[in-house]
Short mmCIF file of C-alpha atoms and ligand atoms in Angstrom, two decimals:
data_model
loop_
_atom_site.label_atom_id
_atom_site.label_comp_id
_atom_site.label_asym_id
_atom_site.label_seq_id
_atom_site.Cartn_x
_atom_site.Cartn_y
_atom_site.Cartn_z
CA MET A 30 94.79 96.38 150.50
CA GLU A 31 94.90 99.62 152.14
CA PHE A 32 93.45 103.10 150.86
CA PHE A 33 95.20 106.38 151.71
CA ILE A 34 93.94 109.66 150.21
CA ASP A 35 96.75 111.90 148.79
CA THR A 36 95.92 115.51 149.90
CA ALA A 37 96.12 117.80 152.51
CA ASP A 38 92.56 119.18 152.11
CA LEU A 39 90.55 118.53 155.12
CA GLU A 40 87.18 118.55 153.45
CA GLN A 41 88.25 115.77 151.01
CA ILE A 42 89.93 113.80 153.97
CA LYS A 43 86.58 113.94 155.86
CA GLN A 44 84.48 112.94 152.99
CA ALA A 45 86.60 110.06 152.06
CA SER A 46 86.76 109.01 155.91
CA SER A 47 82.90 109.17 155.96
CA TRP A 48 82.73 106.08 153.68
CA GLY A 49 84.42 104.09 156.11
CA ILE A 50 87.20 102.68 153.89
CA LEU A 51 89.95 105.05 154.40
CA ASP A 52 93.07 103.77 156.00
CA GLY A 53 95.17 106.88 155.92
CA VAL A 54 96.64 110.12 154.44
CA THR A 55 99.75 111.31 152.60
CA THR A 56 100.67 114.69 151.96
CA ASN A 57 103.66 116.35 150.43
CA PRO A 58 104.97 119.84 150.17
CA THR A 59 103.22 120.59 146.96
CA LEU A 60 99.94 119.39 148.22
CA VAL A 61 100.41 121.34 151.60
CA SER A 62 101.17 124.54 149.69
CA LYS A 63 97.92 124.16 147.75
CA GLU A 64 96.19 124.59 151.08
CA GLY A 65 97.46 128.32 151.31
CA LEU A 66 98.93 127.42 154.68
CA ARG A 67 101.86 129.80 155.73
CA GLY A 68 104.47 128.93 158.55
CA ALA A 69 105.46 126.05 160.71
CA LYS A 70 102.54 126.49 163.16
CA ALA A 71 99.87 126.37 160.57
CA ILE A 72 101.17 123.44 158.81
CA GLU A 73 101.83 121.58 162.06
CA GLN A 74 97.98 122.38 163.27
CA ARG A 75 96.95 120.88 159.83
CA TYR A 76 98.64 117.83 160.36
CA VAL A 77 97.11 117.49 163.70
CA ASP A 78 93.76 118.27 162.18
CA ILE A 79 94.20 115.55 159.56
CA CYS A 80 95.16 113.09 162.22
CA ASN A 81 92.03 113.84 164.38
CA SER A 82 89.87 113.28 161.03
CA VAL A 83 91.24 109.68 160.45
CA THR A 84 92.20 106.67 162.33
CA GLY A 85 95.23 105.58 160.26
CA ALA A 86 98.83 106.71 159.31
CA VAL A 87 99.28 110.37 158.30
CA SER A 88 102.63 111.12 156.14
CA ALA A 89 104.10 114.50 156.83
CA GLU A 90 107.35 115.09 154.69
CA VAL A 91 110.55 116.78 156.07
CA LEU A 92 111.54 119.87 154.25
CA SER A 93 115.17 119.52 155.04
CA THR A 94 117.48 117.60 153.01
CA ALA A 95 120.75 117.25 155.52
CA PHE A 96 120.57 114.27 157.97
CA SER A 97 120.82 116.37 161.09
CA ASP A 98 118.09 118.83 159.90
CA MET A 99 115.87 115.89 158.87
CA VAL A 100 116.18 114.06 162.24
CA ALA A 101 115.34 117.26 164.27
CA GLU A 102 112.40 118.00 161.89
CA GLY A 103 111.17 114.55 161.79
CA GLU A 104 111.40 113.98 165.61
CA LYS A 105 109.00 117.22 165.92
CA LEU A 106 106.78 115.88 163.25
CA ALA A 107 106.45 112.43 164.98
CA SER A 108 105.89 114.33 168.45
CA LEU A 109 102.86 116.17 166.99
CA HIS A 110 100.36 113.01 167.08
CA GLU A 111 101.06 109.28 167.09
CA GLN A 112 99.48 108.79 163.71
CA ILE A 113 102.32 110.67 162.10
CA VAL A 114 104.67 108.89 159.77
CA VAL A 115 107.74 111.02 158.60
CA LYS A 116 108.03 110.94 154.89
CA VAL A 117 111.58 111.31 154.03
CA PRO A 118 113.09 111.54 150.36
CA MET A 119 115.21 108.80 148.85
CA THR A 120 118.80 110.23 149.26
CA ALA A 121 121.82 109.12 150.95
CA ASP A 122 120.88 111.60 153.73
CA GLY A 123 117.52 110.27 153.62
CA ILE A 124 118.29 106.63 154.00
CA LYS A 125 120.48 107.45 157.12
CA ALA A 126 117.58 109.11 158.45
CA ILE A 127 115.29 106.39 157.82
CA ALA A 128 117.74 103.95 159.66
CA TYR A 129 117.85 106.50 162.54
CA PHE A 130 114.13 106.90 162.75
CA ASN A 131 113.70 102.96 162.62
CA SER A 132 116.23 102.61 165.50
CA LYS A 133 113.73 105.14 167.48
CA GLY A 134 110.63 103.57 166.64
CA ILE A 135 109.55 106.40 164.46
CA ARG A 136 107.61 105.00 161.33
CA THR A 137 108.77 106.31 157.99
CA ASN A 138 107.55 106.72 154.41
CA CYS A 139 110.52 106.83 151.80
CA THR A 140 109.25 108.88 149.09
CA LEU A 141 110.38 109.69 145.40
CA VAL A 142 111.29 106.08 144.54
CA PHE A 143 111.63 105.05 140.89
CA SER A 144 113.81 102.23 140.71
CA VAL A 145 113.87 98.60 142.40
CA GLY A 146 117.42 99.66 143.82
CA GLN A 147 116.09 102.62 145.79
CA ALA A 148 113.05 100.41 146.99
CA LEU A 149 115.68 97.69 148.04
CA ILE A 150 117.82 100.09 150.12
CA ALA A 151 114.66 101.92 151.77
CA ALA A 152 113.48 98.48 153.04
CA LYS A 153 117.17 97.55 154.17
CA ALA A 154 117.05 101.02 156.22
CA GLY A 155 113.85 99.92 157.71
CA ALA A 156 111.35 101.98 155.94
CA THR A 157 107.59 101.33 157.21
CA TYR A 158 106.48 102.45 153.66
CA VAL A 159 108.27 102.93 150.34
CA SER A 160 106.38 104.98 147.77
CA PRO A 161 107.02 104.29 144.15
CA PHE A 162 105.55 107.08 141.88
CA LEU A 163 103.70 105.29 139.46
CA GLY A 164 102.02 108.04 137.54
CA ARG A 165 105.21 110.13 137.15
CA LEU A 166 107.00 107.03 135.60
CA ASP A 167 103.87 106.40 133.52
CA ASP A 168 104.38 110.23 132.53
CA ILE A 169 107.87 109.50 130.62
CA ALA A 170 106.55 106.40 128.91
CA THR A 171 108.13 103.99 131.68
CA ASP A 172 106.08 101.10 133.05
CA GLY A 173 105.45 102.18 136.49
CA LEU A 174 103.37 99.20 137.29
CA ASN A 175 106.26 96.94 136.50
CA LEU A 176 108.23 98.71 139.10
CA ILE A 177 105.76 97.77 141.63
CA SER A 178 105.65 94.29 140.54
CA GLU A 179 109.39 94.08 140.69
CA ILE A 180 109.43 95.54 144.20
CA ARG A 181 106.76 92.97 145.37
CA LEU A 182 109.20 90.12 144.15
CA ILE A 183 112.03 91.16 146.01
CA TYR A 184 110.31 92.21 149.22
CA ASP A 185 108.61 88.79 149.30
CA ASN A 186 112.11 87.01 148.48
CA TYR A 187 113.57 88.68 151.48
CA ARG A 188 110.25 89.03 153.62
CA PHE A 189 110.98 92.67 154.19
CA ARG A 190 108.30 94.24 156.09
CA THR A 191 108.26 97.45 154.37
CA LYS A 192 104.91 98.01 152.79
CA ILE A 193 104.88 98.95 149.23
CA LEU A 194 102.58 102.34 149.14
CA ALA A 195 102.01 102.97 145.31
CA ALA A 196 101.68 106.55 145.04
CA SER A 197 101.43 109.23 142.00
CA ILE A 198 98.08 107.06 141.49
CA ARG A 199 96.06 108.98 138.88
CA SER A 200 93.20 107.01 137.99
CA THR A 201 90.79 104.14 138.99
CA MET A 202 92.66 101.75 136.75
CA HIS A 203 95.76 102.74 138.49
CA ILE A 204 94.21 101.46 141.68
CA ILE A 205 92.88 98.24 140.00
CA ASN A 206 96.03 97.31 138.64
CA CYS A 207 98.27 98.10 141.78
CA ALA A 208 95.82 95.62 143.59
CA LYS A 209 96.57 92.95 140.83
CA VAL A 210 100.38 93.14 141.47
CA GLY A 211 100.00 93.36 145.23
CA ALA A 212 100.83 96.68 146.18
CA ASP A 213 99.98 96.92 150.05
CA VAL A 214 98.93 100.36 149.94
CA ILE A 215 97.68 102.90 147.29
CA THR A 216 97.57 106.71 147.64
CA GLY A 217 95.39 108.80 145.35
CA PRO A 218 92.91 111.36 144.71
CA LEU A 219 89.21 110.94 145.83
CA SER A 220 88.10 111.02 142.38
CA ALA A 221 90.19 107.81 141.52
CA MET A 222 88.53 105.90 144.31
CA GLN A 223 84.98 107.19 143.60
CA GLY A 224 85.61 105.66 140.17
CA LEU A 225 85.88 102.20 141.85
CA LEU A 226 81.93 102.60 142.62
CA LYS A 227 80.66 103.32 139.06
CA HIS A 228 79.34 100.83 136.44
CA PRO A 229 76.84 101.64 134.00
CA LEU A 230 74.92 98.21 134.63
CA THR A 231 74.72 99.17 138.10
CA ASP A 232 73.16 102.46 137.12
CA SER A 233 70.44 100.87 134.77
CA GLY A 234 69.89 97.97 137.20
CA LEU A 235 69.11 99.97 139.88
CA GLU A 236 66.89 102.26 137.82
CA LYS A 237 64.87 99.26 136.87
CA PHE A 238 64.53 97.78 140.20
CA LEU A 239 63.36 101.19 141.60
CA LEU A 240 60.71 101.37 138.81
CA ASP A 241 59.43 97.74 139.67
CA ALA A 242 59.38 98.48 143.33
CA ARG A 243 56.67 101.08 142.66
CA LYS A 244 54.53 98.34 141.29
CA LEU A 245 54.89 96.61 144.71
CA THR A 246 53.16 99.39 146.58
CA PRO A 247 49.28 98.92 146.75
O1 G3P B 327 102.42 112.05 147.37
C1 G3P B 327 103.11 111.66 146.41
C2 G3P B 327 102.63 111.57 145.11
O2 G3P B 327 101.44 110.74 145.45
C3 G3P B 327 102.54 112.64 144.12
O3 G3P B 327 101.59 112.27 143.21
O4 G3P B 327 100.41 113.11 141.29
O5 G3P B 327 101.96 114.63 142.09
O6 G3P B 327 102.69 112.59 140.84
P1 G3P B 327 101.89 113.00 141.69
#
């Protein structure tokens, strides 16, 4: 399973990367807007800085919605750095753009996926990643994890190579549950990944070991 961090915050990206377990980064317009960046140049520079801080895929989202504009924008984003994956919304124009990018060898992440039908068509178009939004489905009392299981079944049935990138991860349990149902990638906040480290028996066990270790010195 690959771990991506879902942020445009360079410090958090560097912190997660320093653990040696980070496989990539996803961003979206909301996350980029939180960074206080203004103008295309500043945003593009942030994408380049992110790419230079990690070794894996970095999703950068197109802001346009019409096919030809998405193509121009996506080609510009992809030219910024070889690690860039063009993030494209799940719309008819978006699917057309994904098929176009696929034909040009440009990697894509189909975002805002909330149904198996959407995931199926994204794979047909040749998306590199599909992003079902687990947390946002849970928010409306819908079983987000079941969606990921169903996408897994369909992709396995037809050996689609599109990777399931479980997005809108909000908690450590989300990560564990995604691992159980076979998501290829999770993207979430650093706090959810940090939760994987924790167990009270580890803390108390280490405390005891350290106390006993003191008895070993003469
Ligand atoms: O990047 C897409 C997704 O991860 C957004 O998550 O928490 O805003 O639903 P969230």
